[in-house]
CSV table of C-alpha atoms (C1' of nucleotides) in Angstrom, one decimal:
chain,number,residue,atom,x,y,z
E,118,MET,CA,4.3,27.1,21.6
E,119,ASP,CA,1.9,24.8,23.0
E,120,THR,CA,1.2,21.3,21.7
E,121,LYS,CA,-2.2,21.9,20.3
E,122,THR,CA,-0.9,24.7,18.2
E,123,ARG,CA,2.1,23.0,17.2
E,124,MET,CA,-0.1,20.0,16.2
E,125,ILE,CA,-2.3,22.1,13.9
E,126,GLU,CA,0.5,24.0,12.1
E,127,THR,CA,2.4,20.7,11.5
E,128,ALA,CA,-0.7,18.9,10.4
E,129,THR,CA,-1.8,21.8,8.1
E,130,LYS,CA,1.4,21.8,6.2
E,131,LEU,CA,1.1,18.0,5.6
E,132,PHE,CA,-2.5,18.1,4.6
E,133,GLN,CA,-1.8,21.0,2.2
E,134,GLN,CA,1.1,19.2,0.6
E,135,ARG,CA,-0.5,15.8,0.3
E,136,GLY,CA,-4.1,15.8,1.1
E,137,TYR,CA,-6.0,14.0,3.8
E,138,LYS,CA,-6.1,10.4,3.1
E,139,ALA,CA,-2.6,10.2,1.8
E,140,VAL,CA,-1.3,11.5,5.5
E,141,GLY,CA,-1.3,8.6,7.9
E,142,LEU,CA,-2.0,9.0,11.5
E,143,ASN,CA,1.3,7.7,12.7
E,144,GLU,CA,3.2,9.8,10.2
E,145,LEU,CA,1.3,12.7,11.4
E,146,LEU,CA,2.0,12.0,15.1
E,147,GLN,CA,5.9,11.5,14.3
E,148,ALA,CA,6.0,14.8,12.4
E,149,CYS,CA,4.2,16.6,15.3
E,150,GLY,CA,6.5,14.8,17.9
E,151,ILE,CA,3.5,13.6,19.8
E,152,THR,CA,1.8,10.5,20.6
E,153,LYS,CA,-1.8,9.3,20.1
E,154,GLY,CA,-2.9,10.2,23.7
E,155,ALA,CA,-2.0,13.6,23.0
E,156,LEU,CA,-3.8,13.7,19.7
E,157,TYR,CA,-7.0,12.3,21.1
E,158,HIS,CA,-6.7,14.5,24.2
E,159,HIS,CA,-6.9,17.5,22.2
E,160,PHE,CA,-9.0,16.3,19.4
E,161,PRO,CA,-11.4,13.7,20.7
E,162,GLY,CA,-12.8,13.5,17.1
E,163,GLY,CA,-9.5,12.2,15.8
E,164,LYS,CA,-7.9,12.9,12.4
E,165,GLU,CA,-10.8,14.5,10.9
E,166,GLU,CA,-11.4,16.9,13.7
E,167,LEU,CA,-7.8,17.8,13.5
E,168,LEU,CA,-8.4,18.4,9.8
E,169,ILE,CA,-11.2,20.8,10.6
E,170,ALA,CA,-9.0,22.6,13.0
E,171,CYS,CA,-6.5,23.0,10.4
E,172,LEU,CA,-8.9,24.3,7.9
E,173,HIS,CA,-10.2,27.0,10.5
E,174,SER,CA,-6.6,27.9,11.2
E,175,LEU,CA,-5.8,28.2,7.5
E,176,ASN,CA,-8.8,30.5,7.2
E,177,GLU,CA,-7.1,32.9,9.6
E,178,THR,CA,-3.4,32.7,8.6
E,179,LEU,CA,-4.3,32.5,4.7
E,180,THR,CA,-6.4,35.5,5.1
E,181,ARG,CA,-3.8,37.4,7.1
E,182,ASP,CA,-1.0,36.4,4.5
E,183,ILE,CA,-2.8,37.3,1.4
E,184,GLU,CA,-4.2,40.5,3.0
E,185,LEU,CA,-0.8,41.5,3.9
E,186,VAL,CA,0.4,41.0,0.3
E,187,PHE,CA,-2.7,42.9,-1.0
E,188,ASN,CA,-2.3,45.8,1.0
E,189,CYS,CA,1.1,46.5,-0.2
E,190,ALA,CA,-0.1,46.1,-3.8
E,191,SER,CA,-1.3,49.0,-5.8
E,192,SER,CA,-3.8,47.0,-7.8
E,193,THR,CA,-5.4,43.5,-8.1
E,194,GLU,CA,-3.0,42.7,-10.9
E,195,ASP,CA,0.1,43.5,-8.8
E,196,ALA,CA,-1.6,41.6,-5.8
E,197,ALA,CA,-2.1,38.5,-7.7
E,198,ARG,CA,1.3,38.5,-9.3
E,199,ALA,CA,2.7,39.0,-5.6
E,200,VAL,CA,0.8,35.9,-4.3
E,201,ILE,CA,2.0,33.9,-7.4
E,202,GLY,CA,5.5,35.0,-6.8
E,203,GLU,CA,5.4,33.6,-3.2
E,204,MET,CA,4.0,30.4,-4.5
E,205,ILE,CA,6.9,30.1,-6.9
E,206,LYS,CA,9.4,30.8,-4.3
E,207,ASP,CA,8.0,28.0,-2.1
E,208,LEU,CA,7.9,25.6,-5.1
E,209,ASP,CA,11.5,26.3,-6.2
E,210,ARG,CA,12.8,26.1,-2.7
E,211,ASN,CA,10.8,23.2,-1.1
E,212,GLY,CA,9.6,21.3,-4.1
E,213,THR,CA,5.9,21.6,-2.8
E,214,ILE,CA,3.6,24.4,-1.8
E,215,ALA,CA,2.4,24.6,1.8
E,216,GLY,CA,0.9,28.2,1.7
E,217,TYR,CA,-2.0,29.9,-0.2
E,218,THR,CA,-3.5,26.7,-1.4
E,219,PHE,CA,-5.2,23.6,-0.2
E,220,SER,CA,-6.2,21.9,-3.4
E,221,SER,CA,-5.0,18.6,-2.3
E,222,ILE,CA,-7.7,18.5,0.3
E,223,VAL,CA,-10.4,19.7,-2.0
E,224,SER,CA,-9.9,16.9,-4.5
E,225,GLU,CA,-10.8,14.6,-1.6
E,226,MET,CA,-13.9,16.5,-0.3
E,227,SER,CA,-16.4,13.8,-1.6
E,228,LEU,CA,-15.0,11.5,1.1
E,229,LEU,CA,-15.0,14.0,4.0
E,230,SER,CA,-17.7,14.9,6.5
E,231,GLU,CA,-20.0,17.9,6.0
E,232,PRO,CA,-18.3,20.1,8.6
E,233,ALA,CA,-14.9,19.7,6.8
E,234,ARG,CA,-16.5,20.4,3.6
E,235,ASP,CA,-18.0,23.5,5.0
E,236,ALA,CA,-14.7,24.7,6.0
E,237,CYS,CA,-13.3,24.2,2.6
E,238,ARG,CA,-16.1,26.2,1.0
E,239,ALA,CA,-15.6,28.9,3.6
E,240,LEU,CA,-12.0,29.1,2.8
E,241,TYR,CA,-12.3,29.7,-1.0
E,242,GLU,CA,-15.2,32.1,-0.4
E,243,LYS,CA,-12.8,34.2,1.8
E,244,ILE,CA,-10.0,34.1,-0.8
E,245,GLN,CA,-12.3,35.2,-3.4
E,246,SER,CA,-13.7,37.9,-1.3
E,247,ILE,CA,-10.3,39.4,-0.7
E,248,TYR,CA,-9.7,39.5,-4.5
E,249,ARG,CA,-13.2,41.0,-5.0
E,250,ALA,CA,-12.6,43.6,-2.5
E,251,LYS,CA,-9.3,44.7,-4.1
E,252,LEU,CA,-11.2,44.7,-7.6
E,253,LEU,CA,-14.0,47.0,-6.3
E,254,GLU,CA,-11.2,49.3,-5.0
E,255,ASP,CA,-9.8,49.2,-8.6
E,256,GLY,CA,-13.1,50.4,-9.9
E,257,PHE,CA,-14.7,47.1,-11.1
E,258,SER,CA,-18.5,46.7,-10.9
E,259,SER,CA,-19.9,44.4,-8.5
E,260,ASP,CA,-20.8,41.7,-11.0
E,261,ARG,CA,-17.5,42.0,-12.9
E,262,ALA,CA,-15.6,41.9,-9.6
E,263,THR,CA,-17.4,38.6,-8.7
E,264,SER,CA,-16.6,36.8,-12.0
E,265,VAL,CA,-12.9,38.2,-12.3
E,266,SER,CA,-12.0,37.2,-8.6
E,267,LEU,CA,-13.4,33.7,-9.5
E,268,PHE,CA,-11.4,33.5,-12.6
E,269,LEU,CA,-8.3,34.8,-10.8
E,270,THR,CA,-8.6,32.0,-8.1
E,271,ALA,CA,-9.3,29.4,-10.5
E,272,SER,CA,-6.3,30.1,-12.9
E,273,ILE,CA,-4.0,30.2,-9.9
E,274,GLU,CA,-5.3,27.0,-8.5
E,275,GLY,CA,-5.1,25.3,-11.9
E,276,GLY,CA,-1.7,26.8,-12.6
E,277,LEU,CA,-0.6,25.2,-9.4
E,278,LEU,CA,-2.0,21.8,-10.4
E,279,LEU,CA,0.1,22.1,-13.6
E,280,CYS,CA,3.2,22.8,-11.6
E,281,ARG,CA,2.7,19.8,-9.5
E,282,ALA,CA,2.1,17.7,-12.6
E,283,GLN,CA,5.1,18.9,-14.4
E,284,ASN,CA,7.3,19.3,-11.3
E,285,SER,CA,8.2,22.9,-12.3
E,286,SER,CA,7.3,26.4,-11.5
E,287,ILE,CA,6.9,27.4,-15.3
E,288,PRO,CA,3.2,27.2,-15.4
E,289,LEU,CA,2.6,29.6,-12.6
E,290,GLN,CA,5.2,31.9,-14.1
E,291,THR,CA,3.4,31.7,-17.4
E,292,ILE,CA,0.2,32.6,-15.6
E,293,SER,CA,1.7,35.4,-13.7
E,294,ASN,CA,2.8,36.8,-17.0
E,295,VAL,CA,-0.6,36.6,-18.8
E,296,ILE,CA,-2.5,38.1,-15.9
E,297,PRO,CA,-1.6,41.7,-16.7
E,298,GLU,CA,-2.7,41.5,-20.3
E,299,LEU,CA,-5.8,39.8,-19.0
E,300,MET,CA,-6.6,42.5,-16.5
E,301,LYS,CA,-6.2,45.2,-19.2
E,302,GLU,CA,-9.1,43.7,-21.1
E,303,PHE,CA,-11.4,43.8,-18.1
Z,1453,MET,CA,-15.9,-6.2,-23.7
Z,1454,ASP,CA,-13.0,-8.3,-22.3
Z,1455,THR,CA,-12.4,-8.2,-18.7
Z,1456,LYS,CA,-9.1,-6.2,-18.9
Z,1457,THR,CA,-10.7,-3.3,-20.8
Z,1458,ARG,CA,-13.7,-3.2,-18.4
Z,1459,MET,CA,-11.3,-3.1,-15.5
Z,1460,ILE,CA,-9.5,0.0,-17.0
Z,1461,GLU,CA,-12.5,1.8,-17.9
Z,1462,THR,CA,-14.2,1.4,-14.5
Z,1463,ALA,CA,-11.0,2.0,-12.5
Z,1464,THR,CA,-10.3,5.1,-14.7
Z,1465,LYS,CA,-13.6,6.7,-13.7
Z,1466,LEU,CA,-13.0,5.9,-10.0
Z,1467,PHE,CA,-9.5,7.3,-10.1
Z,1468,GLN,CA,-10.6,10.4,-11.9
Z,1469,GLN,CA,-13.5,11.0,-9.5
Z,1470,ARG,CA,-11.8,10.4,-6.2
Z,1471,GLY,CA,-8.1,10.1,-6.7
Z,1472,TYR,CA,-5.5,7.1,-6.3
Z,1473,LYS,CA,-5.2,6.5,-2.5
Z,1474,ALA,CA,-9.0,7.2,-1.8
Z,1475,VAL,CA,-10.2,4.1,-4.0
Z,1476,GLY,CA,-9.6,1.0,-2.1
Z,1477,LEU,CA,-8.7,-2.2,-3.7
Z,1478,ASN,CA,-11.8,-4.0,-2.8
Z,1479,GLU,CA,-14.1,-1.2,-3.8
Z,1480,LEU,CA,-12.2,-1.2,-7.1
Z,1481,LEU,CA,-12.7,-5.1,-7.5
Z,1482,GLN,CA,-16.5,-4.8,-6.7
Z,1483,ALA,CA,-17.0,-1.9,-9.1
Z,1484,CYS,CA,-15.5,-3.9,-11.8
Z,1485,GLY,CA,-17.3,-7.0,-10.9
Z,1486,ILE,CA,-14.0,-9.0,-10.7
Z,1487,THR,CA,-11.8,-10.7,-8.1
Z,1488,LYS,CA,-8.2,-10.2,-6.9
Z,1489,GLY,CA,-7.1,-13.2,-9.1
Z,1490,ALA,CA,-8.3,-11.5,-12.2
Z,1491,LEU,CA,-6.6,-8.1,-11.2
Z,1492,TYR,CA,-3.3,-9.7,-10.4
Z,1493,HIS,CA,-3.6,-12.0,-13.5
Z,1494,HIS,CA,-3.9,-8.8,-15.8
Z,1495,PHE,CA,-1.8,-6.4,-13.6
Z,1496,PRO,CA,0.9,-8.3,-11.8
Z,1497,GLY,CA,2.2,-4.9,-10.5
Z,1498,GLY,CA,-1.2,-4.5,-8.7
Z,1499,LYS,CA,-3.1,-1.2,-8.2
Z,1500,GLU,CA,-0.3,1.0,-9.3
Z,1501,GLU,CA,0.2,-0.7,-12.6
Z,1502,LEU,CA,-3.7,-0.4,-13.2
Z,1503,LEU,CA,-3.4,3.2,-12.5
Z,1504,ILE,CA,-0.7,3.6,-15.2
Z,1505,ALA,CA,-2.9,1.6,-17.6
Z,1506,CYS,CA,-5.6,3.8,-16.8
Z,1507,LEU,CA,-3.5,7.1,-17.5
Z,1508,HIS,CA,-2.4,5.6,-20.8
Z,1509,SER,CA,-6.0,4.7,-21.7
Z,1510,LEU,CA,-7.0,8.2,-20.7
Z,1511,ASN,CA,-4.5,9.5,-23.1
Z,1512,GLU,CA,-6.1,8.0,-25.8
Z,1513,THR,CA,-9.8,8.5,-25.1
Z,1514,LEU,CA,-9.2,11.9,-23.7
Z,1515,THR,CA,-7.5,12.9,-26.8
Z,1516,ARG,CA,-10.1,11.4,-29.0
Z,1517,ASP,CA,-12.9,13.0,-27.1
Z,1518,ILE,CA,-11.3,16.4,-26.9
Z,1519,GLU,CA,-10.4,16.4,-30.6
Z,1520,LEU,CA,-13.8,15.5,-31.6
Z,1521,VAL,CA,-15.2,18.6,-29.9
Z,1522,PHE,CA,-12.3,20.7,-31.4
Z,1523,ASN,CA,-12.9,19.6,-34.9
Z,1524,CYS,CA,-16.4,20.6,-34.8
Z,1525,ALA,CA,-15.7,24.0,-33.1
Z,1526,SER,CA,-14.9,27.1,-35.3
Z,1527,SER,CA,-12.4,28.6,-32.9
Z,1528,THR,CA,-10.4,27.8,-29.8
Z,1529,GLU,CA,-12.9,29.9,-27.8
Z,1530,ASP,CA,-15.8,27.7,-29.1
Z,1531,ALA,CA,-13.8,24.6,-28.4
Z,1532,ALA,CA,-13.0,25.5,-24.8
Z,1533,ARG,CA,-16.5,26.5,-24.2
Z,1534,ALA,CA,-17.8,23.1,-25.6
Z,1535,VAL,CA,-15.4,21.2,-23.4
Z,1536,ILE,CA,-16.5,23.2,-20.3
Z,1537,GLY,CA,-20.1,22.6,-21.4
Z,1538,GLU,CA,-19.5,18.9,-21.3
Z,1539,MET,CA,-18.1,19.1,-17.9
Z,1540,ILE,CA,-20.9,21.2,-16.6
Z,1541,LYS,CA,-23.4,18.5,-18.0
Z,1542,ASP,CA,-21.4,15.7,-16.2
Z,1543,LEU,CA,-21.3,17.9,-13.0
Z,1544,ASP,CA,-25.0,18.5,-13.1
Z,1545,ARG,CA,-26.1,15.1,-13.9
Z,1546,ASN,CA,-23.8,12.9,-11.9
Z,1547,GLY,CA,-22.5,15.2,-9.1
Z,1548,THR,CA,-18.9,14.5,-10.2
Z,1549,ILE,CA,-16.8,14.7,-13.4
Z,1550,ALA,CA,-15.2,11.6,-14.9
Z,1551,GLY,CA,-14.2,13.0,-18.2
Z,1552,TYR,CA,-11.8,15.6,-19.5
Z,1553,THR,CA,-9.9,15.8,-16.1
Z,1554,PHE,CA,-7.9,13.8,-13.8
Z,1555,SER,CA,-6.8,16.4,-11.2
Z,1556,SER,CA,-7.7,14.3,-8.2
Z,1557,ILE,CA,-4.8,12.0,-9.3
Z,1558,VAL,CA,-2.5,15.0,-9.8
Z,1559,SER,CA,-2.8,16.2,-6.4
Z,1560,GLU,CA,-1.5,12.9,-5.0
Z,1561,MET,CA,1.4,12.6,-7.5
Z,1562,SER,CA,4.0,13.0,-4.9
Z,1563,LEU,CA,3.3,9.6,-3.5
Z,1564,LEU,CA,3.0,7.8,-6.9
Z,1565,SER,CA,5.9,5.9,-8.7
Z,1566,GLU,CA,7.9,7.7,-11.4
Z,1567,PRO,CA,6.1,5.8,-14.3
Z,1568,ALA,CA,2.7,7.2,-13.0
Z,1569,ARG,CA,4.0,10.7,-12.7
Z,1570,ASP,CA,5.3,10.5,-16.3
Z,1571,ALA,CA,2.0,9.4,-17.5
Z,1572,CYS,CA,0.3,12.3,-15.7
Z,1573,ARG,CA,2.9,14.7,-17.4
Z,1574,ALA,CA,2.3,13.3,-20.8
Z,1575,LEU,CA,-1.4,13.6,-20.3
Z,1576,TYR,CA,-1.4,17.4,-19.6
Z,1577,GLU,CA,1.1,18.0,-22.4
Z,1578,LYS,CA,-1.2,16.3,-24.6
Z,1579,ILE,CA,-4.2,18.3,-23.7
Z,1580,GLN,CA,-2.2,21.6,-24.0
Z,1581,SER,CA,-0.8,20.5,-27.3
Z,1582,ILE,CA,-4.5,20.1,-28.7
Z,1583,TYR,CA,-5.3,23.6,-27.4
Z,1584,ARG,CA,-2.1,24.9,-29.0
Z,1585,ALA,CA,-2.6,23.4,-32.3
Z,1586,LYS,CA,-6.1,25.1,-32.4
Z,1587,LEU,CA,-4.8,28.4,-31.4
Z,1588,LEU,CA,-2.1,28.1,-34.1
Z,1589,GLU,CA,-5.1,27.5,-36.5
Z,1590,ASP,CA,-6.7,30.6,-35.2
Z,1591,GLY,CA,-3.5,32.6,-36.3
Z,1592,PHE,CA,-1.8,32.8,-32.9
Z,1593,SER,CA,2.0,33.1,-32.8
Z,1594,SER,CA,3.9,30.0,-31.4
Z,1595,ASP,CA,4.8,31.7,-28.1
Z,1596,ARG,CA,1.4,33.2,-27.7
Z,1597,ALA,CA,-0.3,29.8,-28.4
Z,1598,THR,CA,1.9,28.0,-25.8
Z,1599,SER,CA,1.0,30.4,-23.1
Z,1600,VAL,CA,-2.5,30.8,-23.8
Z,1601,SER,CA,-3.1,26.9,-24.1
Z,1602,LEU,CA,-1.6,26.6,-20.6
Z,1603,PHE,CA,-3.7,29.5,-19.3
Z,1604,LEU,CA,-6.8,27.9,-20.7
Z,1605,THR,CA,-5.9,24.4,-19.3
Z,1606,ALA,CA,-5.1,26.0,-15.9
Z,1607,SER,CA,-8.4,28.1,-15.6
Z,1608,ILE,CA,-10.4,25.1,-16.5
Z,1609,GLU,CA,-8.8,22.8,-14.0
Z,1610,GLY,CA,-9.1,25.5,-11.2
Z,1611,GLY,CA,-12.7,26.1,-12.2
Z,1612,LEU,CA,-13.4,22.5,-11.7
Z,1613,LEU,CA,-11.6,22.5,-8.4
Z,1614,LEU,CA,-13.9,25.4,-7.3
Z,1615,CYS,CA,-16.9,23.5,-8.5
Z,1616,ARG,CA,-16.0,20.5,-6.2
Z,1617,ALA,CA,-15.4,22.8,-3.3
Z,1618,GLN,CA,-18.8,24.6,-3.7
Z,1619,ASN,CA,-20.7,21.6,-5.1
Z,1620,SER,CA,-22.0,23.5,-7.9
Z,1621,SER,CA,-21.2,24.2,-11.5
Z,1622,ILE,CA,-21.5,27.9,-11.3
Z,1623,PRO,CA,-17.7,28.5,-11.2
Z,1624,LEU,CA,-17.2,26.6,-14.4
Z,1625,GLN,CA,-20.0,28.4,-16.0
Z,1626,THR,CA,-18.5,31.9,-14.9
Z,1627,ILE,CA,-15.3,30.8,-16.5
Z,1628,SER,CA,-17.1,29.7,-19.7
Z,1629,ASN,CA,-18.6,33.2,-19.9
Z,1630,VAL,CA,-15.3,35.0,-19.1
Z,1631,ILE,CA,-13.3,33.0,-21.7
Z,1632,PRO,CA,-14.6,34.8,-24.9
Z,1633,GLU,CA,-13.8,38.3,-23.6
Z,1634,LEU,CA,-10.4,37.0,-22.5
Z,1635,MET,CA,-9.7,35.6,-26.0
Z,1636,LYS,CA,-10.7,38.8,-27.6
Z,1637,GLU,CA,-7.7,40.4,-25.8
Z,1638,PHE,CA,-5.0,38.0,-27.1
P,200,DT,C1',-3.4,-32.2,-21.6
P,201,DC,C1',-2.1,-27.8,-21.1
P,202,DC,C1',-2.5,-23.2,-20.3
P,203,DA,C1',-4.9,-18.7,-20.0
P,204,DG,C1',-8.4,-16.9,-17.3
P,205,DC,C1',-10.0,-16.4,-13.6
P,206,DA,C1',-11.8,-17.5,-8.3
P,207,DT,C1',-10.9,-18.2,-3.4
P,208,DA,C1',-8.5,-18.5,0.7
P,209,DC,C1',-5.3,-16.5,3.1
P,210,DC,C1',-1.7,-13.2,4.8
P,211,DA,C1',1.2,-9.7,7.2
P,212,DA,C1',1.1,-4.7,7.6
P,213,DC,C1',-1.1,-1.1,8.6
P,214,DC,C1',-5.2,1.9,9.7
P,215,DG,C1',-7.7,5.1,12.7
P,216,DG,C1',-9.3,4.6,17.1
P,217,DT,C1',-9.7,3.4,22.2
P,218,DC,C1',-8.2,2.2,26.5
P,219,DT,C1',-5.7,2.4,30.6
P,220,DG,C1',-2.1,3.9,32.9
P,221,DT,C1',1.4,7.6,34.4
P,222,DT,C1',3.3,12.2,34.9
P,223,DT,C1',2.9,17.2,35.8
P,224,DC,C1',1.3,20.9,38.2
P,225,DA,C1',-1.7,24.3,40.1
P,226,DC,C1',-4.3,24.6,44.3
P,227,DT,C1',-5.5,23.9,48.9
P,228,DA,C1',-5.9,22.3,53.7
P,229,DT,C1',-3.0,21.4,57.5
W,942,DA,C1',6.5,24.6,54.5
W,943,DT,C1',4.3,20.5,53.2
W,944,DA,C1',1.7,16.9,52.2
W,945,DG,C1',-2.7,15.9,49.7
W,946,DT,C1',-5.8,16.1,45.8
W,947,DG,C1',-7.8,16.4,41.3
W,948,DA,C1',-7.6,17.7,36.9
W,949,DA,C1',-5.1,18.4,32.7
W,950,DA,C1',-1.6,16.6,29.5
W,951,DC,C1',0.1,13.4,27.9
W,952,DA,C1',2.3,8.1,26.9
W,953,DG,C1',1.9,3.8,24.8
W,954,DA,C1',-0.2,-0.9,24.6
W,955,DC,C1',-3.8,-2.7,22.2
W,956,DC,C1',-8.0,-3.5,19.1
W,957,DG,C1',-10.9,-4.8,15.2
W,958,DG,C1',-11.2,-3.8,10.6
W,959,DT,C1',-9.1,-2.8,6.2
W,960,DT,C1',-5.4,-2.6,3.1
W,961,DG,C1',-2.7,-4.2,-0.9
W,962,DG,C1',-0.7,-8.5,-2.1
W,963,DT,C1',0.2,-13.6,-2.7
W,964,DA,C1',-0.4,-18.6,-3.3
W,965,DT,C1',-3.2,-22.2,-4.7
W,966,DG,C1',-7.3,-24.2,-6.8
W,967,DC,C1',-10.6,-24.6,-10.4
W,968,DT,C1',-12.3,-24.8,-15.2
W,969,DG,C1',-13.3,-24.4,-19.7
W,970,DG,C1',-11.5,-24.2,-24.5
W,971,DA,C1',-7.6,-25.3,-27.9
DNA sequence: TCCAGCATACCAACCGGTCTGTTTCACTAT
DNA sequence: ATAGTGAAACAGACCGGTTGGTATGCTGGA
């Protein structure tokens, strides 16, 4: 794998786990096994340009990963539970979550540049659009699909937050269990 | 108001809005209108001790604020919608949310000290316990109340995250609208 | 006079970022 | 085949500014 790709992949994980500010440049370089020269060669804009590249990369890999799960699922309900299942596996194994979310970055959005904020926005829109498409497949009306996809995204992200706070995967498990009953209603 | 209290109140808002790392010490001092001498006089442990004091303070004010809203509400559903309504007001007026949440801090928990993490954990437990109590009042079973209170907390926090990402209060509005239908089901 | 309650000056460490080399290597003219 | 060349891909010293933190000085009230 070439250096640039390796940089993006490593940095993406770090940013996802701990946010933007909390990841120092030197730590980043060490984790990637590169030097400042390499970083500023590939990303003249420095740390923030790397972040944006990571967000764009996330847009692709996340979309791919989620769509893969969604294609195997028979319903939105199954799909959501499957995604949560993956998160829980991550959490129980590594103690952190490096896939399917980037909430740590979002909470620092106020101090990011506009391009970075745009990339974040695009990412959430993409995720919700995948949910929405599946909901439409399931026979939901357009309006319904919009609000339910938002609701699903929110509760999963919120559940992840609670997991981080409690250092346990139980909140996401609870949410995974509640979702089926919730979907029945809609 | 005495200096120490003023420090805590001002710092709490900043930490809530932007997280721990993203708030610099000098900025903090300036916002509080104090100097380093004052900070380290009242909080020998520095920035982190101040954060912990803020979290403890939040535990009280948040509890008081939420309970106030809950006491006026006829049901958990109404109460949740009222809390969200307050958030939306904050968001539309100030562009940020300084009350009812502290998710920015949580997403940085991994790099905080154990006492700070404990304080975060306690805070979420407190919030959920208020929801739970109201749910029990509404006639929910013990187990049910536990999972629904978690679910409500998660979706609200997640909704807030989406609001930050999209720089709009629409996500929380949507969630506020969906909650009644959701509560019918349970 | 004594001490809580500050203010101020200062510090080493670290931050992200820039700069100036150096190595690697495909390509080419001889 | 080989020496020459230029650009890409780094390496790492260095920079000014900022960070959180400390040590000391001042000051008004008990």
